[in-house]
PDB file of C-alpha atoms in Angstrom:
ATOM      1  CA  UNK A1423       0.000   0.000   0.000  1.00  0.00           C
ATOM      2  CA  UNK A1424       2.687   2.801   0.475  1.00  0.00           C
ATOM      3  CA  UNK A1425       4.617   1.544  -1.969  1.00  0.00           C
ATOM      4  CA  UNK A1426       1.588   2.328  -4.329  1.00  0.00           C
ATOM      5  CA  UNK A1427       1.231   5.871  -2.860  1.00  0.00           C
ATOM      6  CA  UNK A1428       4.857   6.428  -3.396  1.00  0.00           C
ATOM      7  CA  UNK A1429       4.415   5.505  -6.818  1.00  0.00           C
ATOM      8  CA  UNK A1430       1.557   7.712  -7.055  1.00  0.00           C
ATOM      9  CA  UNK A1431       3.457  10.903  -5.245  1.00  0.00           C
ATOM     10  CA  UNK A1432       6.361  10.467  -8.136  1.00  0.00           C
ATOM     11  CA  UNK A1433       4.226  10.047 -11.009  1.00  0.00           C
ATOM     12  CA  UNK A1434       2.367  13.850  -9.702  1.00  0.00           C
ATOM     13  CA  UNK A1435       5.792  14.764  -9.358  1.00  0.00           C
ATOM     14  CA  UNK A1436       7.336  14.000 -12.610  1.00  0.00           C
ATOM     15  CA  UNK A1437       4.052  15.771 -13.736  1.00  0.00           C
ATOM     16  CA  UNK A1438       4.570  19.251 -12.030  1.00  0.00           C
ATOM     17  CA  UNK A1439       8.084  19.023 -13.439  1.00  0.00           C
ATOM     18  CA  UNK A1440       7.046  18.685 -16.980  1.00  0.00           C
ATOM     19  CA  UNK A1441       4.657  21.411 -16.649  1.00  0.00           C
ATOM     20  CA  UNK A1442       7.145  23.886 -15.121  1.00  0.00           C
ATOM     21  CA  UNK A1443       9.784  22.931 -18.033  1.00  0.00           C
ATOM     22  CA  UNK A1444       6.999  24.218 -20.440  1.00  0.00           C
ATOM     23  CA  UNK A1445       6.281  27.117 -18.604  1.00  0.00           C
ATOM     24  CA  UNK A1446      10.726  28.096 -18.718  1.00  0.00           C
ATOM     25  CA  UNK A1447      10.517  27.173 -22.238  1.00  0.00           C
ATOM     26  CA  UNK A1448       7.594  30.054 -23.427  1.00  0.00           C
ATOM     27  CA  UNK A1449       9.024  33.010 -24.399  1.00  0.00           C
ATOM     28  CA  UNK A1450       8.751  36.249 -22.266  1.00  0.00           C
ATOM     29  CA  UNK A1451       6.449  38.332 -23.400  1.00  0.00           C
ATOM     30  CA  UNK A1452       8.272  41.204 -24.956  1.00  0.00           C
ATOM     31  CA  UNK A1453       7.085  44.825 -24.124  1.00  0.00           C
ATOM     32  CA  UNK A1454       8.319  48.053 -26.450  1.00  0.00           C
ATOM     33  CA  UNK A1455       8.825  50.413 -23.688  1.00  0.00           C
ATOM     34  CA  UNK A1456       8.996  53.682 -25.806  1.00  0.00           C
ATOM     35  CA  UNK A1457       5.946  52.625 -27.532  1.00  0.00           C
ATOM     36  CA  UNK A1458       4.260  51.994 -24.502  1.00  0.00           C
ATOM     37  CA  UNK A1459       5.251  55.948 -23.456  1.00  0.00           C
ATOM     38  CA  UNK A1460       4.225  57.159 -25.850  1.00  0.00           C
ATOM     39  CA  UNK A1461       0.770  55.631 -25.815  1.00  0.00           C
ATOM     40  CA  UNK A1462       0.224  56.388 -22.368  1.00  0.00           C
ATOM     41  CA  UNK A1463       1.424  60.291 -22.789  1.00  0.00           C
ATOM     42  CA  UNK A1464      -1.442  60.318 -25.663  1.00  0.00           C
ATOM     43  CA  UNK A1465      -3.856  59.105 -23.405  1.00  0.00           C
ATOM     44  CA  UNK A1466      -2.997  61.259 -20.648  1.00  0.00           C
ATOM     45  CA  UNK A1467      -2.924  64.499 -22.934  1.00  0.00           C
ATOM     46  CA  UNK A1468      -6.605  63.264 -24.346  1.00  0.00           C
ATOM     47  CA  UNK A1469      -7.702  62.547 -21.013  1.00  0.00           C
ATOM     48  CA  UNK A1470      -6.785  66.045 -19.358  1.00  0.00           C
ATOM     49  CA  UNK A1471      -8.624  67.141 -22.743  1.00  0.00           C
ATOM     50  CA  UNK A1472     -11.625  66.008 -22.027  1.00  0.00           C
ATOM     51  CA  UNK A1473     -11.250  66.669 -18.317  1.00  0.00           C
ATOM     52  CA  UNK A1474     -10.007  70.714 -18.612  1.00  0.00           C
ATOM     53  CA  UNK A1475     -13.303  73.180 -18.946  1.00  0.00           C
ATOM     54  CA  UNK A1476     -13.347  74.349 -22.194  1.00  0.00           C
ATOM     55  CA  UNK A1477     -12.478  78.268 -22.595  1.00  0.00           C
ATOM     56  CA  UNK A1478     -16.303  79.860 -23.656  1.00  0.00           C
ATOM     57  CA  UNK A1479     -15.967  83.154 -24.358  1.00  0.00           C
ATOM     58  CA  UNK A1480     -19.028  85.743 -23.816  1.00  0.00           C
ATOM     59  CA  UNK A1481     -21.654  85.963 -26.238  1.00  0.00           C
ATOM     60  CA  UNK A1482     -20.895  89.926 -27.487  1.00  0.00           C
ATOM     61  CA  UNK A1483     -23.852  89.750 -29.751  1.00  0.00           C
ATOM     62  CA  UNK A1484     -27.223  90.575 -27.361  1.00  0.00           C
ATOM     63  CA  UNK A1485     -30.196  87.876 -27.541  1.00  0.00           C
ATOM     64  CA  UNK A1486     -32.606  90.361 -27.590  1.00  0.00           C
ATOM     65  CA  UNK A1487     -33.178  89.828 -31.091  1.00  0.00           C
ATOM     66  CA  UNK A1488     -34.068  86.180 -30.614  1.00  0.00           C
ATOM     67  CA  UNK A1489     -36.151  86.974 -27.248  1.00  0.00           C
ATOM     68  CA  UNK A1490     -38.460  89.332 -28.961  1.00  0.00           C
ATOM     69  CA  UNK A1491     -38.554  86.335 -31.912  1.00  0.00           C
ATOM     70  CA  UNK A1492     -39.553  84.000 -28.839  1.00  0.00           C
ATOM     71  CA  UNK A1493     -42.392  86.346 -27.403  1.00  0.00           C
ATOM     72  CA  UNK A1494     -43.849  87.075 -30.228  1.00  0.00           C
ATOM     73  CA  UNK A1495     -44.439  84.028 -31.049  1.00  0.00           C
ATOM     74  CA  UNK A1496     -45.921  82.555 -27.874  1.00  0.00           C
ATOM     75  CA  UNK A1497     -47.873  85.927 -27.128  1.00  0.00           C
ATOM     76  CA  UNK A1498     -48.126  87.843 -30.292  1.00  0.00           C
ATOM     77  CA  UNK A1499     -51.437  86.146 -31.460  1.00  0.00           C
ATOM     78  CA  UNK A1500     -54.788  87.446 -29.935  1.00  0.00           C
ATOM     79  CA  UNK A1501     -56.902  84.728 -28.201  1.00  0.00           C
ATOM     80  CA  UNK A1502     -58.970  82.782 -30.524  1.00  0.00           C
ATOM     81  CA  UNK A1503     -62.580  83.257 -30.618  1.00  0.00           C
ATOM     82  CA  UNK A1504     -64.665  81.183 -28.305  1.00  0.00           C
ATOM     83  CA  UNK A1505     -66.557  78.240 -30.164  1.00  0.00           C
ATOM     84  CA  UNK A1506     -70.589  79.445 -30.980  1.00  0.00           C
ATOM     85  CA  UNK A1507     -73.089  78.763 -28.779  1.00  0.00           C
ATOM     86  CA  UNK A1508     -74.665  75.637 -30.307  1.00  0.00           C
ATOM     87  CA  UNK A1509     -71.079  74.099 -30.690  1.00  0.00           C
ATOM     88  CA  UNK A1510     -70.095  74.290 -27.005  1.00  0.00           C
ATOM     89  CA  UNK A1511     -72.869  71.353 -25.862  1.00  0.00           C
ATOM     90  CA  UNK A1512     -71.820  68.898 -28.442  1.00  0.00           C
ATOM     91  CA  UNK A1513     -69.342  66.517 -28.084  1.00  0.00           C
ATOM     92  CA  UNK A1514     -67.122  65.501 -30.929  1.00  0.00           C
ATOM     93  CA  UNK A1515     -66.929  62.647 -33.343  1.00  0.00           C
ATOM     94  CA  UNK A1516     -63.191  62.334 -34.038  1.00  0.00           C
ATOM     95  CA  UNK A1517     -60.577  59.927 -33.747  1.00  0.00           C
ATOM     96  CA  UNK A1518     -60.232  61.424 -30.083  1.00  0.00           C
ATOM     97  CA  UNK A1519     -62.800  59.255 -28.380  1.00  0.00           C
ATOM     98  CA  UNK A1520     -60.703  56.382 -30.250  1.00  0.00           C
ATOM     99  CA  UNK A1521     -57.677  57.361 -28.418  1.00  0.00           C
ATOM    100  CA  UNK A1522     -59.001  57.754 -25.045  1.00  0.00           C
ATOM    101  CA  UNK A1523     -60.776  53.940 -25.450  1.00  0.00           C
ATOM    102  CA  UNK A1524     -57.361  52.866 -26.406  1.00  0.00           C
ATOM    103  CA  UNK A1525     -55.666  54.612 -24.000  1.00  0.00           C
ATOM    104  CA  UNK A1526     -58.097  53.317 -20.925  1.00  0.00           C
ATOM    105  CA  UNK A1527     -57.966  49.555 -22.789  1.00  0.00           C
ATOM    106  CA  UNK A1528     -54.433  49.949 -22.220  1.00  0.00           C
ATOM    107  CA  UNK A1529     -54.657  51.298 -18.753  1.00  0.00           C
ATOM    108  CA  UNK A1530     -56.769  48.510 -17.983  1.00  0.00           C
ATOM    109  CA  UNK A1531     -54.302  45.906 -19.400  1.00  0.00           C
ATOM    110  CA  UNK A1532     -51.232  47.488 -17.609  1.00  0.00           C
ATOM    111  CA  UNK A1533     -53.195  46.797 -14.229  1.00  0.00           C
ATOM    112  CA  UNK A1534     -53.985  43.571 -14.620  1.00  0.00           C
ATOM    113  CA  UNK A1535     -50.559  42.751 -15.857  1.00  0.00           C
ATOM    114  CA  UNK A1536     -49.612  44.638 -12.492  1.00  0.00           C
ATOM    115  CA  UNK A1537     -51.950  42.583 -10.396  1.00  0.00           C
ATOM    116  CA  UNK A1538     -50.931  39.454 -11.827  1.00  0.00           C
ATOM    117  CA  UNK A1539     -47.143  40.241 -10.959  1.00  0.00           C
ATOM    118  CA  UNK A1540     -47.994  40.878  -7.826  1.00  0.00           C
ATOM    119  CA  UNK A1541     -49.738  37.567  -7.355  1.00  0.00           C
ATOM    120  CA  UNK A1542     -46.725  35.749  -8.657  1.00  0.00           C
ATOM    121  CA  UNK A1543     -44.248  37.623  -6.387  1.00  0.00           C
ATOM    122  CA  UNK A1544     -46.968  37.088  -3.024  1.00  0.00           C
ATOM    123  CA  UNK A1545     -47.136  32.906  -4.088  1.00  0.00           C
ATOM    124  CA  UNK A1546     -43.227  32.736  -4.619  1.00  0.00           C
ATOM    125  CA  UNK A1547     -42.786  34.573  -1.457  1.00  0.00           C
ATOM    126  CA  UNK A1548     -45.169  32.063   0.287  1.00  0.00           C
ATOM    127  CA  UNK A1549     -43.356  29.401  -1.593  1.00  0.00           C
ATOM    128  CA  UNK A1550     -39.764  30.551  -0.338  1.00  0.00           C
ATOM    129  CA  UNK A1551     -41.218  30.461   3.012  1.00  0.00           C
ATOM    130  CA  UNK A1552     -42.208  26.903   3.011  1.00  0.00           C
ATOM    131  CA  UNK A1553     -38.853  25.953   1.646  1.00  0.00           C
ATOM    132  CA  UNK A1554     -37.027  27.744   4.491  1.00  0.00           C
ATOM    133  CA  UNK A1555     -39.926  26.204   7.090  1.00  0.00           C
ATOM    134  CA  UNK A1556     -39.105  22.642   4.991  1.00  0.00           C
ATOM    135  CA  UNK A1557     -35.058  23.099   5.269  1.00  0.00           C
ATOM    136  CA  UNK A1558     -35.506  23.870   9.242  1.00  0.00           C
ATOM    137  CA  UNK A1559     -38.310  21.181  10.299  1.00  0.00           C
ATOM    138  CA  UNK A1560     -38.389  18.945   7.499  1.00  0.00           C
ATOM    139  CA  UNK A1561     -41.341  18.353   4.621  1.00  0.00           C
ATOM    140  CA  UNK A1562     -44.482  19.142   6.827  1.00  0.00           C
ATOM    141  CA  UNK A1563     -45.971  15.601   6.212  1.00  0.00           C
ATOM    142  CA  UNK A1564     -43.185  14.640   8.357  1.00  0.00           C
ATOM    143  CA  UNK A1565     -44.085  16.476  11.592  1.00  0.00           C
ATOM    144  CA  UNK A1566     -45.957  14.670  14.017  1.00  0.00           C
ATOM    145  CA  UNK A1567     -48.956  16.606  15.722  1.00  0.00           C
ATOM    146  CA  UNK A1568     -49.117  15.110  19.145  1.00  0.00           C
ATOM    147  CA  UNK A1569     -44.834  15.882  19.290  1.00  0.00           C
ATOM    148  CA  UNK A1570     -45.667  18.616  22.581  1.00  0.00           C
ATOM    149  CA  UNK A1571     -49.088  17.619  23.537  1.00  0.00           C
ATOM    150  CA  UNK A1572     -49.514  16.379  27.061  1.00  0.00           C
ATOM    151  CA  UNK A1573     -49.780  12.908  27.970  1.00  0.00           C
ATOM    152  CA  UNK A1574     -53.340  13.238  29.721  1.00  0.00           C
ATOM    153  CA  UNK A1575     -53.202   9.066  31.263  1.00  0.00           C
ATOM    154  CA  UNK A1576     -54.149   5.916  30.683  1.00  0.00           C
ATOM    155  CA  UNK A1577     -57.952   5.115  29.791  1.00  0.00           C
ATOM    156  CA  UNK A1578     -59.320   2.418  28.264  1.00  0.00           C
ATOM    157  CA  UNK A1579     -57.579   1.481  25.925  1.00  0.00           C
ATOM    158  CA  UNK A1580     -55.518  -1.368  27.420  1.00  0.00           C
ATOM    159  CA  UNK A1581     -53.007   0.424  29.636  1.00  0.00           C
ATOM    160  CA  UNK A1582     -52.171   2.923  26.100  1.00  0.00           C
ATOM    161  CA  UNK A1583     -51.562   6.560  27.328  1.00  0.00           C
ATOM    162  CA  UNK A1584     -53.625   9.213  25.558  1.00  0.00           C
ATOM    163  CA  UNK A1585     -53.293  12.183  24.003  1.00  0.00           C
ATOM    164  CA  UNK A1586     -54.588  15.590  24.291  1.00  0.00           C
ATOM    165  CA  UNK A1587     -53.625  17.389  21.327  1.00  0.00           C
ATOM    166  CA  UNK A1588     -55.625  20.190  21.829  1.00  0.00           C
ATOM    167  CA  UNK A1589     -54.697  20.289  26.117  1.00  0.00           C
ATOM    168  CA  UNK A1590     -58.240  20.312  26.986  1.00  0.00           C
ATOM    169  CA  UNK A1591     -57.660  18.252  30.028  1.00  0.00           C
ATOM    170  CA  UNK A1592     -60.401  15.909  29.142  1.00  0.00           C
ATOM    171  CA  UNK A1593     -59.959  12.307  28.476  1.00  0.00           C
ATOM    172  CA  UNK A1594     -61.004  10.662  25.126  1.00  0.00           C
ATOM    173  CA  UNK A1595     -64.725   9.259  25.162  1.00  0.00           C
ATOM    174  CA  UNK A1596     -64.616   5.171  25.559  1.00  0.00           C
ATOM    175  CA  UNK A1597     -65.076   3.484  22.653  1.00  0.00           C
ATOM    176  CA  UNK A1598     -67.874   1.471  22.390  1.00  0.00           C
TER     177      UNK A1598
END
């Protein structure tokens, strides 16, 4: 027997020995220094680039040009005119009402899409429960029920103690 583990201990070593004779034998990897300065001094000038604020220099033209563009434009148009009287009352046949049944279909479908996640996350969170209650006690059609209950005495049933699951105090009714 410790022959054959000797045996074994030589063969692993012969084994790291060939691997470390392939490892001496690879060629270093060979790194071009001033090429690899001269990368990294690129980087570092493109990276203090980006980093340094760039120099903005005052508008000298004014904006007022463009801000009277801008209120004119939101304020320069009088009010339009109220809809007539027999207009106001009636409500309109367009593609609107099409929009706002889509839009509360869709509304509709988004909650019970919601609901339904929510009924899948509340049965795997019941279901992680009963695998942590399962991991700690055991499958629960392995736990006994009468494990804690008190012994209550012996009745009639041929010198068998009974049990009082529920610790009522009271014995089981003879059987007849």
């Amino acid at each position: 027997m410790e022959q054959m583990m000797d045996q074994k201990i030589q063969v692993v070593h012969k084994r790291l020995d060939a691997f470390e004779l392939r490892v001496l034998d690879r060629p270093a990897l060979t790194i071009d220094v001033t090429t690899f300065q001269t990368e990294l001094t690129s980087l570092c000038a493109e990276v203090v680039a980006l980093l340094d604020p760039t120099d903005t220099a005052p508008e000298a033209a004014t904006t007022a040009e463009e801000d009277d563009v801008v209120m004119t434009t939101l304020f320069g148009h009088a009010m339009p005119p109220p809809d007539s009287s027999c207009v106001v009352g009636k409500r309109h046949c367009s593609d609107h009402t099409y929009d706002a049944d889509e839009a509360r279909r869709l509304k509709k479908k988004e909650r019970k899409q919601f609901e339904v996640a929510q009924m899948d996350s509340i049965l795997n969170e019941e279901r992680r429960q009963q695998r942590v209650r399962e991991v700690y006690v055991g499958p629960s059609g392995i736990s006994s029920t009468t494990d804690d209950a008190p012994i209550v005495g012996e009745g009639t049933t041929d010198g068998v103690p009974s049990v009082d699951p529920t610790s009522s105090g009271k014995l089981d009714p003879p059987a007849s």
